[in-house]
């Protein structure tokens, strides 16, 4: 009996000893958890780049997460027309909408990086194609709500793939982006004209109009924003 009692006491002591190692590991996991994971599509200290997405058809959006399961499988948006004008006016508005205030660094650099494929004509009255007054060269605008942060006319593009980089320095009037009034978006505008036609049973003349843009599936298409670290202070967000 005495032996059984001693064994029972020993078992009770073992059960009552706390598992210190397991508790410590859990606390460490919590301490090292990425703060951006709570709202992965919102900006945070580790996510200051806006990415552009589309389903490849008629839906366009952007957010701060480098991953998007609903993006087009080929990571492209494209329009093509044999004859006539392709009217590109697409706005990649942040969705879900911005829920945080952002303080941009004064004189910080905005960098817009795009990759656009072109075929056809887009310059009016240069005697190099079918455009008269019905085409429009590439224009790119970064919006914060209804405020245009930068609008850039980009005439220096050619047939084929065009890497496009636009930079802008934040002015004093552009530093504060409030969640309720400054939802960010990128607008891309262009009118490209095609004049391809069958001139005989075996020959064609003219060019097809094509506008294609790579999306952010590979991370190359993006908008880098100079969000100041003070944006993540609780006092600033309050």
XYZ file of C-alpha atoms in Angstrom:
238
model
C 0.000 0.000 0.000
C 2.836 2.335 0.931
C 4.379 1.799 -2.549
C 1.110 2.598 -4.302
C 0.710 5.813 -2.298
C 4.205 6.957 -3.238
C 3.490 6.256 -6.919
C 0.239 8.227 -6.777
C 2.015 11.201 -5.199
C 4.731 11.104 -7.882
C 2.150 11.063 -10.690
C 0.293 13.993 -9.124
C 3.510 16.018 -9.003
C 4.285 15.301 -12.663
C 0.807 16.371 -13.795
C 1.015 19.627 -11.840
C 4.356 20.738 -13.403
C 3.630 23.485 -16.038
C 4.852 22.915 -19.608
C 7.101 25.962 -19.746
C 8.580 25.240 -23.165
C 5.200 25.161 -24.942
C 4.039 28.411 -23.366
C 7.273 30.183 -24.306
C 7.009 29.083 -27.954
C 3.443 30.396 -28.224
C 4.449 33.779 -26.806
C 7.355 34.005 -29.238
C 5.052 33.213 -32.169
C 2.718 36.021 -31.105
C 5.605 38.454 -30.739
C 7.005 37.711 -34.217
C 3.651 37.643 -36.050
C 3.636 39.975 -39.066
C 1.480 43.012 -38.133
C 0.277 43.185 -41.746
C -1.497 39.821 -41.517
C -4.458 41.273 -39.621
C -5.553 43.252 -42.715
C -3.356 41.900 -45.534
C -4.795 44.161 -48.236
C -4.348 47.370 -46.233
C -1.105 49.365 -46.017
C 1.140 48.753 -43.019
C 4.777 49.149 -42.047
C 5.802 46.182 -44.228
C 3.366 46.901 -47.087
C 3.723 50.285 -48.769
C 3.372 49.129 -52.385
C 0.045 49.275 -54.249
C -0.565 46.384 -56.687
C -2.840 46.373 -59.760
C -5.281 43.543 -60.545
C -7.953 42.582 -63.086
C -10.037 39.560 -63.992
C -8.844 40.173 -67.558
C -12.242 41.455 -68.673
C -14.142 44.347 -67.099
C -13.158 44.387 -63.430
C -10.139 46.333 -62.136
C -8.914 46.914 -58.602
C -5.801 47.429 -56.472
C -4.597 46.818 -52.912
C -1.423 46.436 -50.842
C -1.202 42.628 -50.842
C 1.256 41.146 -53.358
C -1.060 38.137 -53.832
C -4.518 37.984 -55.432
C -6.360 34.752 -56.238
C -8.915 36.481 -58.508
C -6.305 37.991 -60.816
C -6.343 36.938 -64.499
C -4.593 33.597 -65.005
C -2.201 35.033 -67.597
C -1.547 38.143 -65.454
C -2.630 40.399 -68.340
C -5.380 42.733 -69.434
C -5.620 43.091 -73.211
C -7.828 44.637 -75.905
C -7.452 44.117 -79.648
C -9.307 45.491 -82.659
C -8.745 44.959 -86.386
C -10.256 48.281 -87.457
C -11.297 51.290 -85.433
C -10.335 52.749 -82.058
C -9.688 50.948 -78.774
C -10.671 53.327 -75.968
C -8.680 52.536 -72.822
C -9.899 54.273 -69.668
C -9.363 51.876 -66.780
C -9.219 52.835 -63.128
C -7.656 50.453 -60.609
C -9.310 51.681 -57.385
C -8.287 50.173 -54.059
C -10.680 47.387 -53.078
C -11.297 46.824 -50.208
C -11.299 50.541 -49.564
C -8.601 52.191 -47.502
C -9.307 51.969 -43.754
C -6.166 53.683 -42.437
C -4.829 57.222 -42.476
C -1.547 57.566 -44.335
C 1.069 60.247 -43.792
C 3.292 60.559 -46.853
C 6.880 61.709 -46.377
C 7.290 65.281 -47.614
C 9.386 65.224 -50.813
C 9.211 61.414 -50.739
C 9.212 59.692 -54.118
C 6.178 58.034 -55.674
C 7.266 55.465 -58.262
C 4.769 54.008 -60.755
C 6.093 51.003 -62.696
C 4.089 49.619 -65.644
C 4.712 47.333 -68.619
C 2.492 48.036 -71.639
C 2.328 46.373 -75.069
C 1.162 48.450 -78.050
C 0.325 47.822 -81.678
C -1.385 50.163 -84.137
C -1.429 53.969 -84.147
C -2.008 56.412 -81.272
C -0.580 59.750 -82.435
C -2.891 62.190 -84.203
C -2.011 63.798 -87.544
C 1.615 62.635 -87.840
C 1.040 60.954 -91.222
C 2.367 57.683 -89.780
C -0.968 55.867 -89.454
C -4.754 56.166 -89.515
C -5.154 58.519 -86.512
C -6.602 61.941 -87.323
C -8.187 63.501 -84.236
C -9.579 60.290 -82.782
C -6.536 58.903 -80.923
C -4.904 59.687 -77.594
C -1.396 59.030 -76.323
C -0.802 57.276 -73.013
C -1.775 59.129 -69.830
C -1.319 57.762 -66.296
C -2.841 59.345 -63.177
C -2.412 58.492 -59.508
C -5.454 59.541 -57.477
C -6.025 59.919 -53.750
C -9.807 60.001 -53.726
C -10.779 62.889 -56.022
C -7.319 64.501 -55.834
C -4.854 63.887 -58.660
C -1.457 63.326 -57.037
C 0.349 63.096 -60.382
C -0.834 62.954 -63.993
C 1.782 62.031 -66.581
C 1.509 62.198 -70.358
C 3.747 59.448 -71.811
C 4.390 60.028 -75.535
C 7.695 58.120 -75.680
C 6.268 54.648 -76.318
C 6.621 52.427 -79.378
C 5.275 49.230 -80.926
C 5.895 46.218 -78.685
C 6.512 46.042 -74.947
C 7.187 49.335 -73.174
C 8.530 49.496 -69.607
C 7.089 52.730 -68.194
C 8.359 54.356 -64.991
C 6.816 57.547 -63.609
C 8.197 59.352 -60.550
C 6.778 62.196 -58.482
C 7.798 64.031 -55.305
C 5.131 64.485 -52.629
C 4.289 68.137 -51.982
C 3.179 69.601 -48.659
C -0.457 69.608 -49.785
C -0.259 65.889 -50.645
C 1.112 64.454 -47.391
C -2.113 63.488 -45.574
C -4.264 60.730 -47.097
C -7.351 60.209 -44.956
C -9.184 56.895 -45.187
C -12.561 58.561 -45.775
C -11.461 60.832 -48.646
C -8.238 59.465 -50.165
C -8.885 55.934 -51.408
C -5.980 55.424 -53.859
C -6.372 54.469 -57.504
C -4.411 54.371 -60.749
C -6.083 55.518 -63.975
C -4.699 54.523 -67.383
C -6.004 56.270 -70.514
C -5.170 55.778 -74.182
C -6.856 55.515 -77.597
C -5.217 53.171 -80.102
C -6.438 52.775 -83.694
C -6.191 49.854 -86.096
C -6.629 49.835 -89.881
C -5.994 46.204 -90.852
C -7.881 45.226 -94.026
C -7.859 42.481 -96.640
C -6.498 43.947 -99.866
C -6.637 40.711 -101.882
C -7.378 37.033 -101.256
C -3.800 36.570 -100.044
C -2.646 40.001 -98.804
C -3.550 42.411 -96.012
C -2.514 45.968 -95.222
C -2.474 48.144 -92.140
C -2.025 47.311 -88.468
C -4.180 45.715 -85.790
C -4.777 47.881 -82.705
C -3.648 46.223 -79.482
C -3.283 47.491 -75.922
C -2.056 45.080 -73.249
C -0.800 45.656 -69.717
C 0.913 43.254 -67.367
C -0.737 43.090 -63.957
C 0.942 42.637 -60.573
C 1.069 38.838 -60.406
C 4.854 38.896 -60.822
C 5.305 42.025 -58.670
C 6.768 44.112 -61.499
C 3.696 46.300 -62.068
C 3.293 48.393 -58.926
C 2.987 51.799 -57.281
C 5.588 52.476 -54.599
C 4.354 55.012 -52.045
C 6.566 56.956 -49.581
C 4.383 56.246 -46.538
C 6.032 57.764 -43.461
C 6.615 55.381 -40.495
C 4.642 57.785 -38.287
C 1.522 56.487 -40.070
C 1.595 53.329 -37.939
C 1.546 55.104 -34.569
C -1.676 54.466 -32.658
C -1.942 58.188 -31.904
C -1.918 59.026 -35.629
C -4.540 56.400 -36.464
C -6.824 57.459 -33.582
